[in-house]
């Protein structure tokens, strides 16, 4: 049977009785992974719960194969695809023990995968001129896409168990810990080169924007290098020509800044990098607010600008002054006057305090921000 052949292969590899480079071992690994993949794609059966019962004992050993074959892109991608498809099809059916087995195996899988690909893989920006050629070029990174989609599907378990009352549910923290762990493994791969590929870009920002908006406290607690890499990718994405990517990025940034206003969660990062939020404000203004791209993402842009100003109004004012100093005198005066009318200190204070007044002022700010953008665009568009 497939189980027997697979267990024999794993045992031989683990005991060094056969080399992972052996052609017969490689072929057997490919065959076993594809056979298990066929099983998880067999969802239209009378008792679909039998699939998790069959798969759960094999998951640790399947993820263990990645340690031997991460260098082989065909096998490593097949493993990622297997875990992605299994999670997508069956995560809704899994009980607590089956879920934990999947999460632990997925974490080990991504760790083995990233340990090789994040250090040795060279990623280049798209160079193809035609759409067909570009799609073919993007296909070279389909394994990365599978890894991102796996994390997205794992995240649905948190939503399912939150919305249903079941004794077999797992705690939200157990889900988010695995997803953030997986994100940490993938982030080094997600250079701006990869983010130029449409499918990868869309899936990545869907995942990251959601995580930063929904679990900002966990994002803010990440080590600075990882946090900065995530933040930098969102700053890159907020001006993307794809509106959904731009909005996901903006909502993600807004989530972490609002979390900081509520709990001072970025204090540690700001103590060593005090200009971190200034950088966000400057890039938001120069790359989105003062560009024509702002019109299809107007509301989320305003909802980022507002908490950035509220986080430290004096530093925000310094950023505005710095930008105003780079434009002609007449435009500079009009720009500072427009900001003065938009960011009134008494309004910022009420917004920061929350409550009914805060909600009403946020609604008022949405209207004021649209008028502000129209006015500024009448005399200033940065190139």
Tab-separated table of C-alpha atoms in Angstrom:
chain	number	residue	atom	x	y	z
A	1	UNK	CA	0.000	0.000	0.000
A	2	UNK	CA	0.990	3.638	-0.249
A	3	UNK	CA	1.379	3.834	3.531
A	4	UNK	CA	3.741	0.874	3.673
A	5	UNK	CA	5.909	2.100	0.802
A	6	UNK	CA	6.037	5.593	2.260
A	7	UNK	CA	6.962	4.423	5.767
A	8	UNK	CA	9.714	2.235	4.349
A	9	UNK	CA	11.116	5.198	2.418
A	10	UNK	CA	11.040	7.509	5.447
A	11	UNK	CA	12.688	4.869	7.621
A	12	UNK	CA	15.436	4.235	5.069
A	13	UNK	CA	16.157	7.962	4.724
A	14	UNK	CA	16.132	8.557	8.481
A	15	UNK	CA	18.540	5.676	9.130
A	16	UNK	CA	20.836	6.722	6.272
A	17	UNK	CA	20.340	3.371	4.579
A	18	UNK	CA	19.672	5.245	1.365
A	19	UNK	CA	20.757	8.652	0.134
A	20	UNK	CA	18.152	11.293	-0.653
A	21	UNK	CA	20.050	11.805	-3.923
A	22	UNK	CA	19.421	8.202	-4.976
A	23	UNK	CA	17.285	8.233	-8.103
A	24	UNK	CA	15.033	5.441	-6.813
A	25	UNK	CA	14.476	7.301	-3.535
A	26	UNK	CA	13.610	10.502	-5.403
A	27	UNK	CA	11.143	8.716	-7.657
A	28	UNK	CA	9.535	6.961	-4.678
A	29	UNK	CA	9.280	10.288	-2.808
A	30	UNK	CA	7.582	11.940	-5.798
A	31	UNK	CA	5.202	9.008	-6.209
A	32	UNK	CA	4.229	8.873	-2.525
A	33	UNK	CA	3.608	12.624	-2.303
A	34	UNK	CA	1.465	12.562	-5.440
A	35	UNK	CA	-0.508	9.566	-4.157
A	36	UNK	CA	-1.220	11.306	-0.871
A	37	UNK	CA	-2.131	14.383	-2.894
A	38	UNK	CA	-4.657	12.317	-4.796
A	39	UNK	CA	-6.177	11.157	-1.515
A	40	UNK	CA	-6.666	14.714	-0.172
A	41	UNK	CA	-8.293	15.801	-3.409
A	42	UNK	CA	-10.853	12.994	-3.063
A	43	UNK	CA	-13.379	15.080	-1.155
A	44	UNK	CA	-16.544	13.890	-2.883
A	45	UNK	CA	-17.015	10.712	-0.855
A	46	UNK	CA	-19.794	9.534	1.447
A	47	UNK	CA	-17.690	9.877	4.635
A	48	UNK	CA	-15.154	12.674	4.057
A	49	UNK	CA	-14.036	12.541	7.708
A	50	UNK	CA	-12.176	9.328	6.791
A	51	UNK	CA	-9.612	11.411	4.878
A	52	UNK	CA	-8.328	13.293	7.980
A	53	UNK	CA	-8.261	9.987	9.867
A	54	UNK	CA	-6.035	8.559	7.148
A	55	UNK	CA	-3.865	11.661	6.688
A	56	UNK	CA	-3.225	12.771	10.288
A	57	UNK	CA	-0.690	10.036	11.213
A	58	UNK	CA	1.223	10.651	7.973
A	59	UNK	CA	1.517	14.452	8.269
A	60	UNK	CA	4.654	14.583	10.486
A	61	UNK	CA	6.460	12.145	8.175
A	62	UNK	CA	5.344	14.033	5.058
A	63	UNK	CA	6.620	17.310	6.467
A	64	UNK	CA	9.817	15.493	7.425
A	65	UNK	CA	10.455	14.740	3.745
A	66	UNK	CA	11.061	18.464	3.206
A	67	UNK	CA	14.261	18.205	5.268
A	68	UNK	CA	15.604	15.749	2.696
A	69	UNK	CA	14.163	17.266	-0.485
A	70	UNK	CA	13.887	21.036	0.002
A	71	UNK	CA	16.618	21.375	-2.625
A	72	UNK	CA	14.439	19.516	-5.142
A	73	UNK	CA	11.907	22.122	-6.263
A	74	UNK	CA	9.524	19.589	-7.812
A	75	UNK	CA	9.245	17.571	-4.580
A	76	UNK	CA	9.199	20.581	-2.245
A	77	UNK	CA	6.454	22.234	-4.285
A	78	UNK	CA	4.467	18.988	-4.359
A	79	UNK	CA	4.670	18.826	-0.558
A	80	UNK	CA	3.529	22.429	-0.185
A	81	UNK	CA	0.697	21.809	-2.640
A	82	UNK	CA	-0.335	18.668	-0.724
A	83	UNK	CA	-0.533	20.540	2.598
A	84	UNK	CA	-2.315	23.481	0.954
A	85	UNK	CA	-4.945	21.273	-0.701
A	86	UNK	CA	-5.501	19.200	2.437
A	87	UNK	CA	-5.963	22.334	4.552
A	88	UNK	CA	-8.295	23.963	2.041
A	89	UNK	CA	-10.485	20.872	1.697
A	90	UNK	CA	-10.610	19.544	5.249
A	91	UNK	CA	-9.724	22.171	7.850
A	92	UNK	CA	-13.439	22.669	8.546
A	93	UNK	CA	-13.763	18.990	9.530
A	94	UNK	CA	-10.727	18.679	11.783
A	95	UNK	CA	-11.067	18.108	15.498
A	96	UNK	CA	-8.604	19.532	18.002
A	97	UNK	CA	-5.989	16.764	17.768
A	98	UNK	CA	-6.156	16.634	13.989
A	99	UNK	CA	-5.815	20.422	13.799
A	100	UNK	CA	-2.782	20.475	16.081
A	101	UNK	CA	-1.161	17.721	14.039
A	102	UNK	CA	-1.699	19.774	10.884
A	103	UNK	CA	-0.389	22.996	12.446
A	104	UNK	CA	2.740	21.365	13.868
A	105	UNK	CA	3.489	19.529	10.627
A	106	UNK	CA	2.917	22.718	8.599
A	107	UNK	CA	5.302	24.666	10.841
A	108	UNK	CA	8.019	22.019	10.396
A	109	UNK	CA	7.358	21.918	6.657
A	110	UNK	CA	7.765	25.680	6.241
A	111	UNK	CA	10.846	25.770	8.463
A	112	UNK	CA	12.654	23.138	6.363
A	113	UNK	CA	11.514	24.784	3.134
A	114	UNK	CA	12.561	28.302	4.098
A	115	UNK	CA	15.917	27.284	5.600
A	116	UNK	CA	17.122	26.552	2.073
A	117	UNK	CA	15.094	28.809	-0.198
A	118	UNK	CA	15.337	31.992	1.892
A	119	UNK	CA	19.124	31.881	1.985
A	120	UNK	CA	20.140	30.536	-1.408
A	121	UNK	CA	17.384	31.442	-3.835
A	122	UNK	CA	17.944	34.358	-6.166
A	123	UNK	CA	14.786	36.293	-7.077
A	124	UNK	CA	14.646	38.691	-10.003
A	125	UNK	CA	12.016	41.190	-11.067
A	126	UNK	CA	9.826	40.291	-14.072
A	127	UNK	CA	11.444	40.933	-17.428
A	128	UNK	CA	8.938	39.369	-19.824
A	129	UNK	CA	7.233	41.679	-22.299
A	130	UNK	CA	4.058	39.692	-23.067
A	131	UNK	CA	1.373	38.528	-20.633
A	132	UNK	CA	1.923	34.881	-21.570
A	133	UNK	CA	5.656	35.140	-21.016
A	134	UNK	CA	5.105	36.980	-17.713
A	135	UNK	CA	2.758	34.227	-16.506
A	136	UNK	CA	5.333	31.603	-17.434
A	137	UNK	CA	8.011	33.563	-15.576
A	138	UNK	CA	5.805	33.812	-12.485
A	139	UNK	CA	5.306	30.052	-12.579
A	140	UNK	CA	8.923	29.670	-11.437
A	141	UNK	CA	7.766	30.855	-8.009
A	142	UNK	CA	4.592	28.768	-7.720
A	143	UNK	CA	6.059	27.036	-4.652
A	144	UNK	CA	6.118	30.372	-2.809
A	145	UNK	CA	2.493	30.925	-3.827
A	146	UNK	CA	1.578	27.498	-2.384
A	147	UNK	CA	3.260	28.395	0.921
A	148	UNK	CA	1.313	31.661	1.193
A	149	UNK	CA	-1.982	29.963	0.302
A	150	UNK	CA	-1.306	27.302	2.939
A	151	UNK	CA	-1.061	30.005	5.608
A	152	UNK	CA	-4.254	31.669	4.338
A	153	UNK	CA	-6.178	28.389	4.576
A	154	UNK	CA	-4.768	27.659	8.038
A	155	UNK	CA	-6.088	31.049	9.132
A	156	UNK	CA	-9.660	30.067	8.274
A	157	UNK	CA	-9.594	27.610	11.196
A	158	UNK	CA	-9.500	30.548	13.606
A	159	UNK	CA	-12.620	32.038	11.979
A	160	UNK	CA	-14.432	28.694	11.908
A	161	UNK	CA	-13.784	27.882	15.566
A	162	UNK	CA	-14.614	31.418	16.680
A	163	UNK	CA	-17.975	31.312	14.904
A	164	UNK	CA	-18.988	27.827	16.080
A	165	UNK	CA	-19.397	26.418	19.556
A	166	UNK	CA	-17.655	23.042	19.622
A	167	UNK	CA	-15.680	21.189	22.268
A	168	UNK	CA	-13.233	20.150	19.550
A	169	UNK	CA	-12.285	23.742	18.701
A	170	UNK	CA	-8.806	25.076	19.289
A	171	UNK	CA	-7.742	28.361	20.811
A	172	UNK	CA	-7.244	31.376	18.585
A	173	UNK	CA	-3.667	31.775	19.789
A	174	UNK	CA	-2.757	28.309	18.558
A	175	UNK	CA	-3.832	29.272	15.044
A	176	UNK	CA	-2.232	32.696	14.943
A	177	UNK	CA	1.046	31.443	16.430
A	178	UNK	CA	1.461	28.995	13.549
A	179	UNK	CA	0.529	31.587	10.924
A	180	UNK	CA	2.935	34.173	12.304
A	181	UNK	CA	5.633	31.524	12.550
A	182	UNK	CA	5.004	30.646	8.915
A	183	UNK	CA	5.063	34.305	7.935
A	184	UNK	CA	8.439	34.704	9.598
A	185	UNK	CA	9.740	31.839	7.471
A	186	UNK	CA	8.421	33.355	4.233
A	187	UNK	CA	9.137	37.059	4.756
A	188	UNK	CA	12.821	36.839	3.708
A	189	UNK	CA	11.673	35.496	0.338
A	190	UNK	CA	9.138	38.262	-0.256
A	191	UNK	CA	11.494	40.822	-1.739
A	192	UNK	CA	10.191	43.584	-3.962
A	193	UNK	CA	11.251	41.377	-6.856
A	194	UNK	CA	8.640	38.752	-5.974
A	195	UNK	CA	6.044	41.405	-5.167
A	196	UNK	CA	6.075	42.453	-8.825
A	197	UNK	CA	4.397	39.160	-9.758
A	198	UNK	CA	0.602	39.731	-9.685
A	199	UNK	CA	-0.620	36.426	-8.190
A	200	UNK	CA	2.077	36.307	-5.530
A	201	UNK	CA	1.539	39.955	-4.710
A	202	UNK	CA	-2.238	39.601	-4.366
A	203	UNK	CA	-2.073	36.523	-2.133
A	204	UNK	CA	0.723	37.931	0.037
A	205	UNK	CA	-1.031	41.217	0.742
A	206	UNK	CA	-4.313	39.442	1.344
A	207	UNK	CA	-2.604	37.435	4.086
A	208	UNK	CA	-0.420	40.166	5.590
A	209	UNK	CA	-3.044	42.915	5.448
A	210	UNK	CA	-5.571	40.645	7.172
A	211	UNK	CA	-3.122	39.539	9.878
A	212	UNK	CA	-1.974	43.080	10.663
A	213	UNK	CA	-5.515	44.417	10.747
A	214	UNK	CA	-6.916	41.496	12.804
A	215	UNK	CA	-3.999	40.660	15.112
A	216	UNK	CA	-2.038	43.931	15.379
A	217	UNK	CA	-0.891	43.163	18.928
A	218	UNK	CA	0.988	40.093	17.744
A	219	UNK	CA	2.483	41.993	14.808
A	220	UNK	CA	3.765	44.758	17.063
A	221	UNK	CA	5.415	42.177	19.329
A	222	UNK	CA	7.540	40.729	16.504
A	223	UNK	CA	11.322	41.308	16.602
A	224	UNK	CA	12.148	44.606	14.929
A	225	UNK	CA	13.795	43.159	11.811
A	226	UNK	CA	10.751	41.026	11.046
A	227	UNK	CA	8.323	43.806	11.933
A	228	UNK	CA	10.201	46.260	9.729
A	229	UNK	CA	10.213	43.813	6.808
A	230	UNK	CA	6.427	43.421	7.112
A	231	UNK	CA	5.904	47.165	7.418
A	232	UNK	CA	8.170	47.861	4.455
A	233	UNK	CA	6.225	45.430	2.284
A	234	UNK	CA	2.966	47.207	3.205
A	235	UNK	CA	4.470	50.602	2.411
A	236	UNK	CA	5.478	49.156	-0.945
A	237	UNK	CA	1.979	47.770	-1.526
A	238	UNK	CA	-0.098	50.813	-0.551
A	239	UNK	CA	0.524	52.533	-3.911
A	240	UNK	CA	0.105	49.383	-6.021
A	241	UNK	CA	-1.985	49.865	-9.150
A	242	UNK	CA	-4.209	47.002	-7.985
A	243	UNK	CA	-6.801	48.653	-5.747
A	244	UNK	CA	-7.360	45.576	-3.555
A	245	UNK	CA	-3.634	45.303	-2.827
A	246	UNK	CA	-3.433	49.012	-2.028
A	247	UNK	CA	-6.416	48.828	0.316
A	248	UNK	CA	-5.157	45.669	2.066
A	249	UNK	CA	-1.816	47.363	2.677
A	250	UNK	CA	-3.386	50.553	3.999
A	251	UNK	CA	-5.751	48.712	6.347
A	252	UNK	CA	-2.789	46.705	7.621
A	253	UNK	CA	-0.789	49.844	8.443
A	254	UNK	CA	-3.833	51.452	10.058
A	255	UNK	CA	-4.320	48.387	12.251
A	256	UNK	CA	-0.872	48.514	13.821
A	257	UNK	CA	-0.862	52.310	14.321
A	258	UNK	CA	-4.271	52.189	16.019
A	259	UNK	CA	-3.004	49.364	18.220
A	260	UNK	CA	-0.070	51.575	19.220
A	261	UNK	CA	-2.405	54.445	20.117
A	262	UNK	CA	-4.467	52.074	22.265
A	263	UNK	CA	-1.689	50.143	24.034
A	264	UNK	CA	1.661	51.812	23.161
A	265	UNK	CA	2.627	48.486	21.602
A	266	UNK	CA	5.307	50.032	19.371
A	267	UNK	CA	7.111	51.807	22.204
A	268	UNK	CA	10.024	49.377	22.213
A	269	UNK	CA	10.572	49.684	18.455
A	270	UNK	CA	10.199	53.476	18.603
A	271	UNK	CA	12.752	53.725	21.403
A	272	UNK	CA	15.439	52.459	19.024
A	273	UNK	CA	13.929	53.735	15.759
A	274	UNK	CA	12.094	56.978	16.670
A	275	UNK	CA	11.538	57.950	13.025
A	276	UNK	CA	9.678	54.742	12.141
A	277	UNK	CA	6.195	56.303	12.043
A	278	UNK	CA	7.615	59.484	10.452
A	279	UNK	CA	8.784	57.318	7.561
A	280	UNK	CA	5.281	55.883	7.223
A	281	UNK	CA	3.721	59.369	7.223
A	282	UNK	CA	6.157	60.757	4.671
A	283	UNK	CA	5.725	57.861	2.260
A	284	UNK	CA	1.941	57.843	2.650
A	285	UNK	CA	1.763	61.540	1.797
A	286	UNK	CA	4.245	61.481	-1.066
A	287	UNK	CA	3.333	58.135	-2.645
A	288	UNK	CA	-0.449	58.054	-2.119
A	289	UNK	CA	-2.090	61.255	-0.836
A	290	UNK	CA	-0.307	63.581	-3.276
A	291	UNK	CA	-0.741	61.154	-6.192
A	292	UNK	CA	-3.707	60.449	-8.448
A	293	UNK	CA	-3.754	56.835	-7.194
A	294	UNK	CA	-5.404	58.066	-3.983
A	295	UNK	CA	-8.871	58.317	-5.530
A	296	UNK	CA	-9.581	54.581	-5.681
A	297	UNK	CA	-8.399	54.087	-2.067
A	298	UNK	CA	-9.497	57.359	-0.517
A	299	UNK	CA	-11.189	56.060	2.637
A	300	UNK	CA	-8.448	53.611	3.766
A	301	UNK	CA	-5.830	56.307	3.054
A	302	UNK	CA	-7.617	58.709	5.386
A	303	UNK	CA	-7.956	55.976	7.996
A	304	UNK	CA	-4.164	55.543	7.975
A	305	UNK	CA	-3.358	59.256	7.934
A	306	UNK	CA	-5.577	59.963	10.934
A	307	UNK	CA	-3.952	57.539	13.442
A	308	UNK	CA	-0.465	58.451	12.163
A	309	UNK	CA	-1.196	62.062	13.058
A	310	UNK	CA	-2.854	61.116	16.343
A	311	UNK	CA	0.104	58.937	17.386
A	312	UNK	CA	2.325	62.044	17.648
A	313	UNK	CA	0.890	65.242	16.198
A	314	UNK	CA	4.136	67.187	16.657
A	315	UNK	CA	6.260	64.677	14.748
A	316	UNK	CA	3.575	64.466	12.072
A	317	UNK	CA	3.624	68.259	11.735
A	318	UNK	CA	7.396	68.097	11.272
A	319	UNK	CA	6.958	65.609	8.431
A	320	UNK	CA	4.452	67.918	6.734
A	321	UNK	CA	6.796	70.892	7.178
A	322	UNK	CA	9.623	68.911	5.634
A	323	UNK	CA	7.550	68.107	2.551
A	324	UNK	CA	6.231	71.681	2.310
A	325	UNK	CA	9.792	73.009	2.344
A	326	UNK	CA	10.520	71.140	-0.888
A	327	UNK	CA	7.769	72.795	-2.954
A	328	UNK	CA	7.490	76.411	-4.163
A	329	UNK	CA	6.673	79.029	-1.527
A	330	UNK	CA	3.078	79.706	-2.600
A	331	UNK	CA	2.220	75.997	-2.744
A	332	UNK	CA	3.993	75.446	0.571
A	333	UNK	CA	1.820	77.992	2.346
A	334	UNK	CA	-1.394	76.574	0.875
A	335	UNK	CA	-0.323	73.041	1.779
A	336	UNK	CA	0.417	73.900	5.409
A	337	UNK	CA	-2.813	75.851	5.675
A	338	UNK	CA	-4.789	72.882	4.303
A	339	UNK	CA	-3.157	70.527	6.810
A	340	UNK	CA	-3.825	72.978	9.621
A	341	UNK	CA	-7.531	72.930	8.781
A	342	UNK	CA	-7.617	69.116	8.460
A	343	UNK	CA	-5.578	68.179	11.537
A	344	UNK	CA	-7.037	70.391	14.246
A	345	UNK	CA	-5.533	69.435	17.627
A	346	UNK	CA	-8.910	69.344	19.383
A	347	UNK	CA	-10.236	66.887	16.791
A	348	UNK	CA	-7.140	64.670	17.080
A	349	UNK	CA	-7.553	64.569	20.869
A	350	UNK	CA	-11.184	63.470	20.632
A	351	UNK	CA	-10.353	60.835	18.018
A	352	UNK	CA	-7.543	59.454	20.177
A	353	UNK	CA	-9.842	59.246	23.206
A	354	UNK	CA	-12.407	57.039	21.451
A	355	UNK	CA	-16.029	56.843	22.556
A	356	UNK	CA	-18.972	58.563	20.895
A	357	UNK	CA	-17.086	61.786	20.230
A	358	UNK	CA	-14.250	59.818	18.688
A	359	UNK	CA	-16.588	57.963	16.317
A	360	UNK	CA	-18.365	61.147	15.264
A	361	UNK	CA	-15.065	62.922	14.633
A	362	UNK	CA	-13.786	60.002	12.566
A	363	UNK	CA	-16.890	60.250	10.386
A	364	UNK	CA	-16.363	63.988	10.061
A	365	UNK	CA	-12.719	63.416	9.201
A	366	UNK	CA	-13.671	61.176	6.253
A	367	UNK	CA	-15.582	64.052	4.666
A	368	UNK	CA	-12.912	66.599	5.554
A	369	UNK	CA	-10.178	64.388	4.115
A	370	UNK	CA	-11.938	64.116	0.744
A	371	UNK	CA	-12.232	67.911	0.591
A	372	UNK	CA	-8.580	68.209	1.627
A	373	UNK	CA	-7.420	65.910	-1.186
A	374	UNK	CA	-9.474	67.803	-3.752
A	375	UNK	CA	-8.024	71.098	-2.609
A	376	UNK	CA	-4.402	69.915	-2.507
A	377	UNK	CA	-4.664	68.216	-5.894
A	378	UNK	CA	-5.838	71.513	-7.368
A	379	UNK	CA	-2.364	72.944	-6.906
A	380	UNK	CA	-0.014	70.081	-6.062
A	381	UNK	CA	0.719	66.634	-7.500
A	382	UNK	CA	4.137	65.196	-6.735
A	383	UNK	CA	6.069	63.386	-9.466
